[in-house]
Amino acid sequence: MRNLIRGLVLFTAAGIAAIPAISIAADDPVAARKAVMQSVGAAAGLGGGMMKGEIGYTPAAGKAAIATLNAAAHTYGDLFPEGSDLAADTTAAPAIWDNRAGFNDELAKFASAAAAAMTAAGKEGPADLDAFKAAIGPVFASCKSCHEGFRVKN
Ligand code: HEC
């Protein structure tokens, strides 16, 4: 009986751990916005790696990095409902809720830079590394300016 109970507990724990990230996203805005920023960080890592010559540049990879940033830029602002500033595991600054207009300005800069990069990328992606740098540069500038005002260091 004891083993049966232990087995059930383990089974249940495994089941909970296996819930796809997407269903966590629906009712956990902190987890969702972290996941979105992690995809942004991965795309920036790919882009930065190509810019430094650590990863060989291809137009398809350039396009993938830009498309990921663009998708994030257009959904990110929805993940900051009232009350989600109190979460223990967030590095979102209180300024997001105290100065929502300022935060929205940063979101708009991020979204418009990403949309312009998508247009510059065209169907095939930026033709060469110089074209990629020109397209993604303004998107990278928006990371820093938003983090400075709206993210706390931990
Ligand atoms: C409009 C504001 C804004 C922009 C633009 C922005 N970020 Fe963020 N970022 C945030 C906030 C706010 C957090 C903290 C979220 C939290 O902890 O709830 C964050 C967190 C992160 C994290 C940590 C995620 C984690 O696991 O906790 C990474 C990595 C990151 N950002 C990378 C980037 C990169 C790279 C860019 C640019 C391509 C970027 N961000 C653009 C606001 C922004």
Tab-separated table of N, CA and C and ligand atoms in Angstrom:
chain	number	residue	atom	x	y	z
A	1	MET	N	0.835	-1.211	0.000
A	1	MET	CA	0.000	0.000	0.000
A	1	MET	C	0.864	1.252	0.000
A	2	ARG	N	1.890	1.223	0.836
A	2	ARG	CA	2.772	2.377	0.882
A	2	ARG	C	3.444	2.651	-0.461
A	3	ASN	N	3.878	1.523	-1.090
A	3	ASN	CA	4.515	1.668	-2.402
A	3	ASN	C	3.536	2.188	-3.449
A	4	LEU	N	2.287	1.724	-3.299
A	4	LEU	CA	1.277	2.172	-4.257
A	4	LEU	C	1.097	3.687	-4.129
A	5	ILE	N	0.990	4.157	-2.887
A	5	ILE	CA	0.801	5.597	-2.677
A	5	ILE	C	2.012	6.371	-3.206
A	6	ARG	N	3.197	5.854	-2.880
A	6	ARG	CA	4.399	6.544	-3.371
A	6	ARG	C	4.402	6.597	-4.904
A	7	GLY	N	3.997	5.463	-5.504
A	7	GLY	CA	3.939	5.404	-6.970
A	7	GLY	C	2.974	6.436	-7.524
A	8	LEU	N	1.830	6.567	-6.861
A	8	LEU	CA	0.831	7.532	-7.333
A	8	LEU	C	1.360	8.956	-7.223
A	9	VAL	N	2.045	9.236	-6.111
A	9	VAL	CA	2.582	10.581	-5.910
A	9	VAL	C	3.599	10.899	-7.010
A	10	LEU	N	4.480	9.938	-7.283
A	10	LEU	CA	5.495	10.153	-8.321
A	10	LEU	C	4.826	10.352	-9.679
A	11	PHE	N	3.820	9.512	-9.937
A	11	PHE	CA	3.123	9.586	-11.217
A	11	PHE	C	2.488	10.965	-11.387
A	12	THR	N	1.843	11.439	-10.328
A	12	THR	CA	1.169	12.736	-10.399
A	12	THR	C	2.184	13.851	-10.599
A	13	ALA	N	3.288	13.779	-9.878
A	13	ALA	CA	4.308	14.821	-10.009
A	13	ALA	C	4.838	14.862	-11.439
A	14	ALA	N	5.071	13.674	-12.008
A	14	ALA	CA	5.576	13.622	-13.382
A	14	ALA	C	4.546	14.217	-14.334
A	15	GLY	N	3.270	13.906	-14.070
A	15	GLY	CA	2.206	14.434	-14.930
A	15	GLY	C	2.170	15.946	-14.896
A	16	ILE	N	2.329	16.525	-13.714
A	16	ILE	CA	2.301	17.985	-13.589
A	16	ILE	C	3.501	18.594	-14.320
A	17	ALA	N	4.660	17.955	-14.160
A	17	ALA	CA	5.858	18.485	-14.809
A	17	ALA	C	5.728	18.441	-16.323
A	18	ALA	N	4.897	17.516	-16.823
A	18	ALA	CA	4.809	17.334	-18.275
A	18	ALA	C	3.795	18.270	-18.938
A	19	ILE	N	3.045	19.041	-18.145
A	19	ILE	CA	2.074	19.964	-18.747
A	19	ILE	C	2.831	20.910	-19.693
A	20	PRO	N	2.375	21.013	-20.931
A	20	PRO	CA	3.130	21.858	-21.875
A	20	PRO	C	3.211	23.306	-21.404
A	21	ALA	N	4.328	23.949	-21.731
A	21	ALA	CA	4.573	25.330	-21.314
A	21	ALA	C	3.419	26.237	-21.718
A	22	ILE	N	2.795	25.934	-22.810
A	22	ILE	CA	1.764	26.823	-23.341
A	22	ILE	C	0.568	26.923	-22.401
A	23	SER	N	0.210	25.816	-21.698
A	23	SER	CA	-0.934	25.914	-20.806
A	23	SER	C	-0.546	26.637	-19.511
A	24	ILE	N	0.730	26.590	-19.151
A	24	ILE	CA	1.188	27.403	-18.020
A	24	ILE	C	1.057	28.874	-18.400
A	25	ALA	N	1.401	29.172	-19.659
A	25	ALA	CA	1.386	30.553	-20.136
A	25	ALA	C	0.027	31.205	-19.933
A	26	ALA	N	-1.041	30.438	-20.132
A	26	ALA	CA	-2.379	31.017	-20.087
A	26	ALA	C	-2.699	31.622	-18.731
A	27	ASP	N	-2.299	30.968	-17.643
A	27	ASP	CA	-2.675	31.505	-16.334
A	27	ASP	C	-1.473	31.932	-15.511
A	28	ASP	N	-0.308	31.958	-16.079
A	28	ASP	CA	0.878	32.414	-15.360
A	28	ASP	C	1.645	33.416	-16.231
A	29	PRO	N	1.240	34.689	-16.148
A	29	PRO	CA	1.850	35.680	-17.041
A	29	PRO	C	3.347	35.868	-16.793
A	30	VAL	N	3.804	35.615	-15.555
A	30	VAL	CA	5.234	35.784	-15.283
A	30	VAL	C	6.026	34.710	-16.036
A	31	ALA	N	5.560	33.449	-15.928
A	31	ALA	CA	6.239	32.367	-16.662
A	31	ALA	C	6.179	32.625	-18.162
A	32	ALA	N	5.030	33.112	-18.626
A	32	ALA	CA	4.871	33.341	-20.066
A	32	ALA	C	5.813	34.437	-20.543
A	33	ARG	N	5.901	35.539	-19.792
A	33	ARG	CA	6.749	36.626	-20.300
A	33	ARG	C	8.230	36.265	-20.190
A	34	LYS	N	8.564	35.442	-19.207
A	34	LYS	CA	9.958	34.977	-19.146
A	34	LYS	C	10.266	34.069	-20.330
A	35	ALA	N	9.308	33.183	-20.651
A	35	ALA	CA	9.520	32.272	-21.787
A	35	ALA	C	9.672	33.070	-23.081
A	36	VAL	N	8.841	34.119	-23.236
A	36	VAL	CA	8.951	34.941	-24.452
A	36	VAL	C	10.320	35.615	-24.491
A	37	MET	N	10.756	36.193	-23.363
A	37	MET	CA	12.068	36.863	-23.342
A	37	MET	C	13.214	35.869	-23.540
A	38	GLN	N	13.006	34.607	-23.101
A	38	GLN	CA	14.053	33.608	-23.359
A	38	GLN	C	14.153	33.302	-24.852
A	39	SER	N	13.008	33.284	-25.540
A	39	SER	CA	13.072	33.068	-26.997
A	39	SER	C	13.734	34.269	-27.663
A	40	VAL	N	13.455	35.457	-27.121
A	40	VAL	CA	14.104	36.680	-27.614
A	40	VAL	C	15.619	36.600	-27.377
A	41	GLY	N	15.992	36.134	-26.176
A	41	GLY	CA	17.420	36.007	-25.858
A	41	GLY	C	18.113	35.006	-26.787
A	42	ALA	N	17.406	33.910	-27.107
A	42	ALA	CA	17.986	32.895	-28.004
A	42	ALA	C	18.160	33.471	-29.408
A	43	ALA	N	17.153	34.212	-29.876
A	43	ALA	CA	17.246	34.823	-31.216
A	43	ALA	C	18.366	35.864	-31.241
A	44	ALA	N	18.494	36.617	-30.142
A	44	ALA	CA	19.571	37.611	-30.073
A	44	ALA	C	20.929	36.923	-30.024
A	45	GLY	N	20.986	35.765	-29.363
A	45	GLY	CA	22.232	34.992	-29.309
A	45	GLY	C	22.641	34.506	-30.698
A	46	LEU	N	21.654	34.040	-31.456
A	46	LEU	CA	21.919	33.601	-32.830
A	46	LEU	C	22.384	34.788	-33.673
A	47	GLY	N	21.627	35.902	-33.582
A	47	GLY	CA	21.985	37.093	-34.367
A	47	GLY	C	23.359	37.632	-33.984
A	48	GLY	N	23.589	37.738	-32.680
A	48	GLY	CA	24.875	38.262	-32.198
A	48	GLY	C	26.028	37.343	-32.588
A	49	GLY	N	25.784	36.035	-32.506
A	49	GLY	CA	26.812	35.058	-32.876
A	49	GLY	C	27.203	35.197	-34.348
A	50	MET	N	26.209	35.447	-35.198
A	50	MET	CA	26.503	35.623	-36.628
A	50	MET	C	27.239	36.945	-36.847
A	51	MET	N	26.833	37.983	-36.095
A	51	MET	CA	27.488	39.286	-36.257
A	51	MET	C	28.957	39.224	-35.841
A	52	LYS	N	29.240	38.416	-34.831
A	52	LYS	CA	30.633	38.275	-34.368
A	52	LYS	C	31.415	37.268	-35.193
A	53	GLY	N	30.751	36.589	-36.112
A	53	GLY	CA	31.435	35.600	-36.940
A	53	GLY	C	31.623	34.251	-36.253
A	54	GLU	N	30.962	34.079	-35.093
A	54	GLU	CA	31.071	32.787	-34.395
A	54	GLU	C	30.174	31.735	-35.035
A	55	ILE	N	29.109	32.211	-35.684
A	55	ILE	CA	28.180	31.324	-36.382
A	55	ILE	C	28.140	31.819	-37.825
A	56	GLY	N	28.248	30.900	-38.783
A	56	GLY	CA	28.225	31.304	-40.189
A	56	GLY	C	26.885	31.936	-40.539
A	57	TYR	N	26.921	33.050	-41.267
A	57	TYR	CA	25.672	33.726	-41.623
A	57	TYR	C	24.976	33.033	-42.789
A	58	THR	N	23.650	32.829	-42.628
A	58	THR	CA	22.824	32.455	-43.779
A	58	THR	C	21.571	33.327	-43.744
A	59	PRO	N	21.038	33.691	-44.908
A	59	PRO	CA	19.815	34.507	-44.929
A	59	PRO	C	18.672	33.842	-44.160
A	60	ALA	N	18.560	32.520	-44.228
A	60	ALA	CA	17.455	31.840	-43.535
A	60	ALA	C	17.592	31.989	-42.025
A	61	ALA	N	18.830	31.864	-41.510
A	61	ALA	CA	19.026	32.030	-40.064
A	61	ALA	C	18.780	33.477	-39.660
A	62	GLY	N	19.199	34.417	-40.511
A	62	GLY	CA	18.940	35.837	-40.240
A	62	GLY	C	17.447	36.102	-40.157
A	63	LYS	N	16.719	35.525	-41.091
A	63	LYS	CA	15.264	35.707	-41.110
A	63	LYS	C	14.619	35.078	-39.875
A	64	ALA	N	15.109	33.904	-39.470
A	64	ALA	CA	14.539	33.218	-38.301
A	64	ALA	C	14.721	34.068	-37.042
A	65	ALA	N	15.911	34.651	-36.885
A	65	ALA	CA	16.160	35.485	-35.707
A	65	ALA	C	15.222	36.689	-35.707
A	66	ILE	N	15.092	37.326	-36.848
A	66	ILE	CA	14.233	38.520	-36.945
A	66	ILE	C	12.765	38.155	-36.721
A	67	ALA	N	12.324	37.024	-37.285
A	67	ALA	CA	10.918	36.626	-37.140
A	67	ALA	C	10.581	36.320	-35.676
A	68	THR	N	11.531	35.713	-34.954
A	68	THR	CA	11.293	35.418	-33.536
A	68	THR	C	11.154	36.720	-32.738
A	69	LEU	N	12.044	37.671	-33.014
A	69	LEU	CA	11.979	38.957	-32.315
A	69	LEU	C	10.669	39.676	-32.644
A	70	ASN	N	10.262	39.600	-33.900
A	70	ASN	CA	9.042	40.282	-34.317
A	70	ASN	C	7.809	39.687	-33.631
A	71	ALA	N	7.757	38.352	-33.568
A	71	ALA	CA	6.606	37.701	-32.921
A	71	ALA	C	6.549	38.094	-31.448
A	72	ALA	N	7.704	38.104	-30.799
A	72	ALA	CA	7.733	38.468	-29.378
A	72	ALA	C	7.304	39.923	-29.191
A	73	ALA	N	7.806	40.800	-30.047
A	73	ALA	CA	7.539	42.234	-29.889
A	73	ALA	C	6.049	42.538	-29.977
A	74	HIS	N	5.332	41.732	-30.745
A	74	HIS	CA	3.917	42.031	-30.939
A	74	HIS	C	2.994	41.349	-29.933
A	75	THR	N	3.539	40.550	-29.017
A	75	THR	CA	2.669	39.898	-28.036
A	75	THR	C	3.085	40.237	-26.601
A	76	TYR	N	4.298	40.723	-26.454
A	76	TYR	CA	4.896	40.852	-25.121
A	76	TYR	C	4.086	41.743	-24.177
A	77	GLY	N	3.551	42.832	-24.701
A	77	GLY	CA	2.851	43.809	-23.860
A	77	GLY	C	1.622	43.264	-23.156
A	78	ASP	N	1.081	42.143	-23.632
A	78	ASP	CA	-0.132	41.584	-23.016
A	78	ASP	C	0.160	40.795	-21.740
A	79	LEU	N	1.422	40.633	-21.400
A	79	LEU	CA	1.779	39.697	-20.323
A	79	LEU	C	2.093	40.399	-19.000
A	80	PHE	N	1.566	41.625	-18.839
A	80	PHE	CA	1.842	42.393	-17.614
A	80	PHE	C	0.556	42.857	-16.941
A	81	PRO	N	-0.364	41.918	-16.620
A	81	PRO	CA	-1.602	42.336	-15.959
A	81	PRO	C	-1.325	42.919	-14.570
A	82	GLU	N	-2.269	43.715	-14.083
A	82	GLU	CA	-2.183	44.247	-12.717
A	82	GLU	C	-1.947	43.093	-11.744
A	83	GLY	N	-1.082	43.300	-10.773
A	83	GLY	CA	-0.854	42.288	-9.747
A	83	GLY	C	0.320	41.384	-10.074
A	84	SER	N	0.686	41.282	-11.355
A	84	SER	CA	1.787	40.380	-11.695
A	84	SER	C	3.142	41.019	-11.386
A	85	ASP	N	3.107	42.262	-10.866
A	85	ASP	CA	4.356	42.906	-10.421
A	85	ASP	C	4.808	42.351	-9.074
A	86	LEU	N	3.887	41.681	-8.360
A	86	LEU	CA	4.207	41.233	-7.008
A	86	LEU	C	4.843	39.846	-6.980
A	87	ALA	N	4.948	39.210	-8.133
A	87	ALA	CA	5.514	37.867	-8.178
A	87	ALA	C	6.960	37.885	-7.683
A	88	ALA	N	7.304	36.892	-6.885
A	88	ALA	CA	8.633	36.868	-6.269
A	88	ALA	C	9.738	36.670	-7.305
A	89	ASP	N	9.396	35.975	-8.382
A	89	ASP	CA	10.448	35.567	-9.310
A	89	ASP	C	10.480	36.428	-10.567
A	90	THR	N	10.031	37.653	-10.467
A	90	THR	CA	10.038	38.522	-11.639
A	90	THR	C	11.164	39.550	-11.531
A	91	THR	N	11.731	39.922	-12.674
A	91	THR	CA	12.658	41.053	-12.693
A	91	THR	C	12.016	42.242	-13.419
A	92	ALA	N	10.706	42.149	-13.617
A	92	ALA	CA	9.976	43.281	-14.190
A	92	ALA	C	9.937	44.399	-13.155
A	93	ALA	N	10.305	45.617	-13.541
A	93	ALA	CA	10.380	46.725	-12.589
A	93	ALA	C	8.986	47.280	-12.292
A	94	PRO	N	8.766	47.771	-11.060
A	94	PRO	CA	7.479	48.400	-10.724
A	94	PRO	C	7.115	49.535	-11.690
A	95	ALA	N	8.128	50.133	-12.322
A	95	ALA	CA	7.875	51.228	-13.274
A	95	ALA	C	6.925	50.819	-14.399
A	96	ILE	N	6.860	49.517	-14.713
A	96	ILE	CA	5.944	49.072	-15.781
A	96	ILE	C	4.509	49.440	-15.419
A	97	TRP	N	4.159	49.282	-14.141
A	97	TRP	CA	2.793	49.559	-13.700
A	97	TRP	C	2.634	51.023	-13.286
A	98	ASP	N	3.722	51.637	-12.800
A	98	ASP	CA	3.648	53.044	-12.373
A	98	ASP	C	3.700	53.992	-13.564
A	99	ASN	N	4.336	53.558	-14.630
A	99	ASN	CA	4.532	54.413	-15.811
A	99	ASN	C	4.225	53.589	-17.057
A	100	ARG	N	2.973	53.175	-17.149
A	100	ARG	CA	2.574	52.287	-18.236
A	100	ARG	C	2.787	52.962	-19.603
A	101	ALA	N	2.569	54.278	-19.651
A	101	ALA	CA	2.739	54.979	-20.936
A	101	ALA	C	4.186	54.883	-21.402
A	102	GLY	N	5.122	55.030	-20.465
A	102	GLY	CA	6.540	54.931	-20.821
A	102	GLY	C	6.887	53.528	-21.290
A	103	PHE	N	6.324	52.540	-20.609
A	103	PHE	CA	6.557	51.144	-21.002
A	103	PHE	C	5.964	50.889	-22.394
A	104	ASN	N	4.767	51.414	-22.621
A	104	ASN	CA	4.142	51.245	-23.939
A	104	ASN	C	4.990	51.882	-25.037
A	105	ASP	N	5.643	53.006	-24.733
A	105	ASP	CA	6.546	53.635	-25.716
A	105	ASP	C	7.684	52.684	-26.072
A	106	GLU	N	8.249	52.027	-25.054
A	106	GLU	CA	9.346	51.082	-25.309
A	106	GLU	C	8.855	49.887	-26.124
A	107	LEU	N	7.648	49.401	-25.787
A	107	LEU	CA	7.061	48.297	-26.555
A	107	LEU	C	6.866	48.703	-28.012
A	108	ALA	N	6.417	49.939	-28.211
A	108	ALA	CA	6.166	50.427	-29.574
A	108	ALA	C	7.476	50.530	-30.353
A	109	LYS	N	8.549	50.974	-29.692
A	109	LYS	CA	9.862	51.060	-30.357
A	109	LYS	C	10.326	49.659	-30.785
A	110	PHE	N	10.185	48.715	-29.848
A	110	PHE	CA	10.568	47.314	-30.091
A	110	PHE	C	9.772	46.769	-31.291
A	111	ALA	N	8.438	46.978	-31.262
A	111	ALA	CA	7.568	46.437	-32.317
A	111	ALA	C	7.854	47.097	-33.663
A	112	SER	N	8.089	48.414	-33.677
A	112	SER	CA	8.288	49.040	-34.982
A	112	SER	C	9.669	48.705	-35.539
A	113	ALA	N	10.678	48.598	-34.669
A	113	ALA	CA	12.003	48.187	-35.150
A	113	ALA	C	11.947	46.760	-35.696
A	114	ALA	N	11.209	45.883	-35.007
A	114	ALA	CA	11.118	44.488	-35.461
A	114	ALA	C	10.336	44.384	-36.762
A	115	ALA	N	9.268	45.174	-36.881
A	115	ALA	CA	8.473	45.146	-38.118
A	115	ALA	C	9.307	45.664	-39.291
A	116	ALA	N	10.093	46.723	-39.061
A	116	ALA	CA	10.947	47.251	-40.134
A	116	ALA	C	12.001	46.209	-40.526
A	117	ALA	N	12.517	45.482	-39.541
A	117	ALA	CA	13.508	44.437	-39.832
A	117	ALA	C	12.884	43.323	-40.672
A	118	MET	N	11.626	42.983	-40.372
A	118	MET	CA	10.915	41.961	-41.162
A	118	MET	C	10.785	42.413	-42.611
A	119	THR	N	10.422	43.684	-42.801
A	119	THR	CA	10.277	44.213	-44.164
A	119	THR	C	11.623	44.168	-44.881
A	120	ALA	N	12.684	44.609	-44.175
A	120	ALA	CA	14.017	44.609	-44.785
A	120	ALA	C	14.469	43.179	-45.112
A	121	ALA	N	14.044	42.220	-44.279
A	121	ALA	CA	14.470	40.828	-44.479
A	121	ALA	C	13.842	40.210	-45.731
A	122	GLY	N	12.665	40.694	-46.100
A	122	GLY	CA	11.973	40.148	-47.258
A	122	GLY	C	11.633	38.677	-47.067
A	123	LYS	N	11.369	38.009	-48.152
A	123	LYS	CA	10.948	36.611	-48.072
A	123	LYS	C	12.108	35.684	-47.726
A	124	GLU	N	13.275	35.984	-48.277
A	124	GLU	CA	14.408	35.064	-48.163
A	124	GLU	C	15.319	35.354	-46.980
A	125	GLY	N	15.132	36.512	-46.328
A	125	GLY	CA	16.061	36.922	-45.269
A	125	GLY	C	17.094	37.886	-45.830
A	126	PRO	N	17.735	38.690	-44.948
A	126	PRO	CA	18.739	39.657	-45.409
A	126	PRO	C	19.847	38.935	-46.206
A	127	ALA	N	20.192	39.504	-47.385
A	127	ALA	CA	21.063	38.794	-48.324
A	127	ALA	C	22.442	38.498	-47.747
A	128	ASP	N	22.984	39.450	-46.978
A	128	ASP	CA	24.320	39.234	-46.421
A	128	ASP	C	24.394	39.812	-45.012
A	129	LEU	N	25.555	39.619	-44.396
A	129	LEU	CA	25.697	40.016	-42.995
A	129	LEU	C	25.506	41.520	-42.804
A	130	ASP	N	25.982	42.326	-43.753
A	130	ASP	CA	25.797	43.778	-43.614
A	130	ASP	C	24.319	44.146	-43.628
A	131	ALA	N	23.573	43.517	-44.519
A	131	ALA	CA	22.136	43.788	-44.588
A	131	ALA	C	21.457	43.324	-43.292
A	132	PHE	N	21.916	42.199	-42.766
A	132	PHE	CA	21.358	41.687	-41.503
A	132	PHE	C	21.625	42.659	-40.357
A	133	LYS	N	22.869	43.133	-40.269
A	133	LYS	CA	23.233	44.079	-39.196
A	133	LYS	C	22.392	45.349	-39.278
A	134	ALA	N	22.216	45.857	-40.495
A	134	ALA	CA	21.439	47.086	-40.669
A	134	ALA	C	19.994	46.864	-40.228
A	135	ALA	N	19.463	45.662	-40.512
A	135	ALA	CA	18.064	45.384	-40.182
A	135	ALA	C	17.872	45.180	-38.681
A	136	ILE	N	18.782	44.458	-38.048
A	136	ILE	CA	18.547	44.044	-36.664
A	136	ILE	C	19.092	45.053	-35.643
A	137	GLY	N	19.999	45.917	-36.076
A	137	GLY	CA	20.599	46.886	-35.148
A	137	GLY	C	19.583	47.666	-34.310
A	138	PRO	N	18.580	48.276	-34.952
A	138	PRO	CA	17.602	49.041	-34.170
A	138	PRO	C	16.800	48.171	-33.202
A	139	VAL	N	16.623	46.882	-33.539
A	139	VAL	CA	15.897	45.981	-32.617
A	139	VAL	C	16.760	45.769	-31.371
A	140	PHE	N	18.052	45.538	-31.572
A	140	PHE	CA	18.955	45.354	-30.437
A	140	PHE	C	19.015	46.613	-29.566
A	141	ALA	N	18.958	47.773	-30.184
A	141	ALA	CA	18.981	49.013	-29.395
A	141	ALA	C	17.770	49.094	-28.476
A	142	SER	N	16.640	48.528	-28.926
A	142	SER	CA	15.425	48.617	-28.107
A	142	SER	C	15.501	47.717	-26.878
A	143	CYS	N	16.283	46.645	-26.908
A	143	CYS	CA	16.435	45.767	-25.730
A	143	CYS	C	16.993	46.600	-24.584
A	144	LYS	N	18.082	47.267	-24.874
A	144	LYS	CA	18.812	47.981	-23.840
A	144	LYS	C	17.945	49.100	-23.271
A	145	SER	N	17.304	49.838	-24.145
A	145	SER	CA	16.575	50.997	-23.634
A	145	SER	C	15.387	50.563	-22.781
A	146	CYS	N	14.731	49.459	-23.111
A	146	CYS	CA	13.621	49.007	-22.261
A	146	CYS	C	14.151	48.417	-20.951
A	147	HIS	N	15.176	47.604	-21.018
A	147	HIS	CA	15.699	46.988	-19.781
A	147	HIS	C	16.184	48.052	-18.798
A	148	GLU	N	16.777	49.130	-19.323
A	148	GLU	CA	17.284	50.178	-18.421
A	148	GLU	C	16.180	50.764	-17.557
A	149	GLY	N	15.035	51.017	-18.166
A	149	GLY	CA	13.965	51.667	-17.422
A	149	GLY	C	13.001	50.714	-16.750
A	150	PHE	N	12.894	49.493	-17.281
A	150	PHE	CA	11.759	48.668	-16.867
A	150	PHE	C	12.124	47.264	-16.402
A	151	ARG	N	13.386	47.054	-16.143
A	151	ARG	CA	13.772	45.751	-15.618
A	151	ARG	C	14.726	45.993	-14.459
A	152	VAL	N	14.529	45.289	-13.352
A	152	VAL	CA	15.440	45.439	-12.220
A	152	VAL	C	16.496	44.345	-12.291
A	153	LYS	N	17.687	44.683	-11.846
A	153	LYS	CA	18.754	43.688	-11.835
A	153	LYS	C	18.556	42.784	-10.636
A	154	ASN	N	18.829	41.498	-10.810
A	154	ASN	CA	18.753	40.632	-9.632
A	154	ASN	C	19.991	39.766	-9.542
B	1	HEC	C1	9.526	46.678	-23.906
B	1	HEC	C2	10.507	46.241	-22.946
B	1	HEC	C3	11.526	45.188	-23.307
B	1	HEC	C4	12.190	45.017	-24.491
B	1	HEC	C5	12.101	45.834	-25.766
B	1	HEC	C6	13.061	43.879	-24.304
B	1	HEC	N1	12.911	43.360	-23.042
B	1	HEC	FE1	13.880	41.732	-22.286
B	1	HEC	N2	12.829	41.930	-20.542
B	1	HEC	C7	11.930	42.940	-20.259
B	1	HEC	C8	11.370	42.728	-18.930
B	1	HEC	C9	10.323	43.614	-18.261
B	1	HEC	C10	11.953	41.566	-18.421
B	1	HEC	C11	11.676	40.892	-17.054
B	1	HEC	C12	10.437	40.000	-17.152
B	1	HEC	C13	10.087	39.313	-15.829
B	1	HEC	O1	10.999	38.881	-15.098
B	1	HEC	O2	8.907	39.228	-15.504
B	1	HEC	C14	12.890	41.089	-19.460
B	1	HEC	C15	13.670	39.939	-19.347
B	1	HEC	C16	14.587	39.509	-20.293
B	1	HEC	C17	15.392	38.310	-20.171
B	1	HEC	C18	15.388	37.345	-18.964
B	1	HEC	C19	14.257	36.340	-19.096
B	1	HEC	C20	14.158	35.446	-17.843
B	1	HEC	O3	14.355	34.240	-17.969
B	1	HEC	O4	13.886	35.947	-16.742
B	1	HEC	C21	16.177	38.232	-21.307
B	1	HEC	C22	17.199	37.146	-21.672
B	1	HEC	C23	15.838	39.372	-22.147
B	1	HEC	N3	14.865	40.121	-21.493
B	1	HEC	C24	16.418	39.655	-23.376
B	1	HEC	C25	16.003	40.681	-24.231
B	1	HEC	C26	16.591	40.960	-25.530
B	1	HEC	C27	17.785	40.221	-26.140
B	1	HEC	C28	15.857	41.992	-26.069
B	1	HEC	C29	16.000	42.651	-27.418
B	1	HEC	C30	16.069	41.858	-28.615
B	1	HEC	C31	14.845	42.368	-25.086
B	1	HEC	N4	14.975	41.566	-23.989
B	1	HEC	C32	13.922	43.390	-25.281
B	1	HEC	C33	11.579	43.984	-21.074
B	1	HEC	C34	11.990	44.149	-22.397
